[in-house]
Amino acid sequence: SMNTALELRAKLDIINGLQKAYEVSLPCFVDNSECLDNDSINEIHMDNQLIFLSVSNNELEVKGE
């Protein structure tokens, strides 16, 4: 009964814990990130690179921050 944003953040917490336990740091692709608002994105704290995938229009764009 979680909303999608909370579900994504919970999954990222699990991934972060596993990466720390196994002492690895791999990039993480976050699909469906359009459901995350800026506050939710700012609350994600991970040591590895995060790549947010979202659908916003019909044209393919790559944006870096």
Short mmCIF file of N, CA and C in Angstrom, two decimals:
data_model
loop_
_atom_site.label_atom_id
_atom_site.label_comp_id
_atom_site.label_asym_id
_atom_site.label_seq_id
_atom_site.Cartn_x
_atom_site.Cartn_y
_atom_site.Cartn_z
N SER A 1 0.82 -1.19 0.00
CA SER A 1 0.00 0.00 0.00
C SER A 1 0.87 1.27 0.00
N MET A 2 2.11 1.17 -0.49
CA MET A 2 2.97 2.34 -0.60
C MET A 2 2.72 3.04 -1.92
N ASN A 3 2.94 4.36 -1.93
CA ASN A 3 2.91 5.02 -3.22
C ASN A 3 4.22 4.75 -3.94
N THR A 4 4.29 5.07 -5.20
CA THR A 4 5.44 4.71 -6.02
C THR A 4 6.72 5.38 -5.54
N ALA A 5 6.64 6.64 -5.12
CA ALA A 5 7.83 7.35 -4.64
C ALA A 5 8.41 6.68 -3.41
N LEU A 6 7.58 6.30 -2.46
CA LEU A 6 8.08 5.61 -1.26
C LEU A 6 8.64 4.24 -1.61
N GLU A 7 8.02 3.56 -2.55
CA GLU A 7 8.52 2.25 -2.98
C GLU A 7 9.90 2.38 -3.61
N LEU A 8 10.10 3.39 -4.47
CA LEU A 8 11.41 3.60 -5.09
C LEU A 8 12.46 3.92 -4.04
N ARG A 9 12.13 4.77 -3.09
CA ARG A 9 13.10 5.14 -2.05
C ARG A 9 13.44 3.93 -1.18
N ALA A 10 12.46 3.07 -0.90
CA ALA A 10 12.73 1.87 -0.11
C ALA A 10 13.66 0.92 -0.87
N LYS A 11 13.44 0.77 -2.17
CA LYS A 11 14.31 -0.09 -2.97
C LYS A 11 15.73 0.46 -3.03
N LEU A 12 15.85 1.79 -3.14
CA LEU A 12 17.18 2.40 -3.16
C LEU A 12 17.89 2.22 -1.83
N ASP A 13 17.15 2.27 -0.72
CA ASP A 13 17.74 2.01 0.60
C ASP A 13 18.29 0.59 0.68
N ILE A 14 17.55 -0.37 0.13
CA ILE A 14 18.00 -1.77 0.12
C ILE A 14 19.26 -1.91 -0.73
N ILE A 15 19.25 -1.30 -1.91
CA ILE A 15 20.43 -1.36 -2.78
C ILE A 15 21.63 -0.73 -2.10
N ASN A 16 21.42 0.41 -1.44
CA ASN A 16 22.51 1.08 -0.75
C ASN A 16 23.08 0.20 0.36
N GLY A 17 22.21 -0.45 1.12
CA GLY A 17 22.66 -1.35 2.18
C GLY A 17 23.44 -2.53 1.65
N LEU A 18 22.97 -3.12 0.56
CA LEU A 18 23.68 -4.26 -0.04
C LEU A 18 25.04 -3.85 -0.59
N GLN A 19 25.10 -2.67 -1.21
CA GLN A 19 26.38 -2.23 -1.75
C GLN A 19 27.38 -1.96 -0.63
N LYS A 20 26.91 -1.42 0.48
CA LYS A 20 27.81 -1.19 1.62
C LYS A 20 28.26 -2.52 2.23
N ALA A 21 27.34 -3.48 2.33
CA ALA A 21 27.67 -4.78 2.92
C ALA A 21 28.70 -5.53 2.08
N TYR A 22 28.59 -5.43 0.77
CA TYR A 22 29.52 -6.13 -0.12
C TYR A 22 30.69 -5.25 -0.56
N GLU A 23 30.74 -4.03 -0.03
CA GLU A 23 31.82 -3.08 -0.31
C GLU A 23 32.02 -2.85 -1.80
N VAL A 24 30.93 -2.57 -2.50
CA VAL A 24 30.97 -2.21 -3.91
C VAL A 24 30.23 -0.89 -4.09
N SER A 25 30.53 -0.21 -5.16
CA SER A 25 29.84 1.03 -5.48
C SER A 25 29.59 1.05 -6.99
N LEU A 26 28.39 0.66 -7.38
CA LEU A 26 28.02 0.58 -8.78
C LEU A 26 26.95 1.61 -9.10
N PRO A 27 26.91 2.10 -10.33
CA PRO A 27 25.84 3.03 -10.71
C PRO A 27 24.47 2.37 -10.56
N CYS A 28 23.49 3.16 -10.26
CA CYS A 28 22.14 2.65 -10.06
C CYS A 28 21.18 3.39 -10.99
N PHE A 29 20.49 2.65 -11.85
CA PHE A 29 19.48 3.24 -12.72
C PHE A 29 18.15 3.26 -11.99
N VAL A 30 17.55 4.43 -11.90
CA VAL A 30 16.26 4.58 -11.22
C VAL A 30 15.20 4.83 -12.29
N ASP A 31 14.42 3.78 -12.60
CA ASP A 31 13.38 3.89 -13.61
C ASP A 31 12.12 4.47 -12.97
N ASN A 32 11.27 5.06 -13.78
CA ASN A 32 10.02 5.68 -13.32
C ASN A 32 10.26 6.83 -12.35
N SER A 33 11.35 7.53 -12.52
CA SER A 33 11.66 8.61 -11.57
C SER A 33 10.77 9.83 -11.75
N GLU A 34 9.90 9.82 -12.77
CA GLU A 34 8.98 10.95 -12.93
C GLU A 34 7.99 11.04 -11.77
N CYS A 35 7.85 9.96 -11.01
CA CYS A 35 6.94 9.99 -9.86
C CYS A 35 7.60 10.65 -8.64
N LEU A 36 8.89 10.94 -8.71
CA LEU A 36 9.59 11.59 -7.60
C LEU A 36 9.59 13.10 -7.79
N ASP A 37 9.20 13.83 -6.76
CA ASP A 37 9.32 15.28 -6.83
C ASP A 37 10.72 15.68 -6.35
N ASN A 38 11.05 16.96 -6.45
CA ASN A 38 12.39 17.42 -6.09
C ASN A 38 12.72 17.13 -4.64
N ASP A 39 11.74 17.25 -3.73
CA ASP A 39 11.99 16.96 -2.31
C ASP A 39 12.37 15.50 -2.11
N SER A 40 11.67 14.59 -2.79
CA SER A 40 11.97 13.16 -2.67
C SER A 40 13.35 12.84 -3.23
N ILE A 41 13.70 13.46 -4.35
CA ILE A 41 15.02 13.23 -4.95
C ILE A 41 16.11 13.76 -4.01
N ASN A 42 15.89 14.91 -3.40
CA ASN A 42 16.89 15.49 -2.50
C ASN A 42 17.07 14.68 -1.22
N GLU A 43 16.09 13.86 -0.86
CA GLU A 43 16.18 13.03 0.35
C GLU A 43 16.91 11.71 0.10
N ILE A 44 17.26 11.42 -1.13
CA ILE A 44 17.99 10.19 -1.47
C ILE A 44 19.47 10.46 -1.26
N HIS A 45 20.08 9.71 -0.37
CA HIS A 45 21.50 9.88 -0.07
C HIS A 45 22.21 8.55 -0.32
N MET A 46 22.95 8.50 -1.40
CA MET A 46 23.69 7.29 -1.73
C MET A 46 25.10 7.68 -2.14
N ASP A 47 26.05 6.77 -1.95
CA ASP A 47 27.45 7.03 -2.28
C ASP A 47 27.76 6.79 -3.75
N ASN A 48 26.89 6.08 -4.45
CA ASN A 48 27.16 5.75 -5.84
C ASN A 48 26.41 6.69 -6.78
N GLN A 49 26.71 6.57 -8.06
CA GLN A 49 26.07 7.40 -9.07
C GLN A 49 24.64 6.94 -9.28
N LEU A 50 23.72 7.90 -9.34
CA LEU A 50 22.33 7.61 -9.63
C LEU A 50 21.99 8.15 -11.00
N ILE A 51 21.33 7.35 -11.81
CA ILE A 51 20.89 7.75 -13.14
C ILE A 51 19.38 7.64 -13.15
N PHE A 52 18.71 8.79 -13.21
CA PHE A 52 17.25 8.83 -13.15
C PHE A 52 16.67 8.75 -14.56
N LEU A 53 15.80 7.78 -14.78
CA LEU A 53 15.12 7.60 -16.06
C LEU A 53 13.66 8.03 -15.89
N SER A 54 13.21 8.94 -16.73
CA SER A 54 11.82 9.39 -16.61
C SER A 54 11.25 9.68 -17.99
N VAL A 55 9.95 9.59 -18.10
CA VAL A 55 9.24 9.89 -19.33
C VAL A 55 8.62 11.27 -19.17
N SER A 56 8.97 12.17 -20.10
CA SER A 56 8.41 13.51 -19.99
C SER A 56 7.77 13.98 -21.29
N ASN A 57 8.23 13.48 -22.44
CA ASN A 57 7.64 13.82 -23.73
C ASN A 57 8.01 12.75 -24.74
N ASN A 58 7.72 12.98 -25.99
CA ASN A 58 7.98 11.97 -27.01
C ASN A 58 9.38 12.03 -27.60
N GLU A 59 10.17 13.05 -27.26
CA GLU A 59 11.51 13.18 -27.79
C GLU A 59 12.54 12.67 -26.79
N LEU A 60 13.57 12.01 -27.29
CA LEU A 60 14.62 11.50 -26.43
C LEU A 60 15.58 12.64 -26.07
N GLU A 61 15.80 12.85 -24.80
CA GLU A 61 16.72 13.87 -24.33
C GLU A 61 17.61 13.28 -23.26
N VAL A 62 18.85 13.72 -23.23
CA VAL A 62 19.76 13.33 -22.17
C VAL A 62 20.17 14.59 -21.45
N LYS A 63 19.89 14.64 -20.15
CA LYS A 63 20.22 15.82 -19.35
C LYS A 63 21.17 15.42 -18.24
N GLY A 64 22.21 16.18 -18.03
CA GLY A 64 23.14 15.93 -16.94
C GLY A 64 23.06 17.04 -15.92
N GLU A 65 23.31 16.67 -14.68
CA GLU A 65 23.31 17.67 -13.61
C GLU A 65 24.57 17.56 -12.82
#
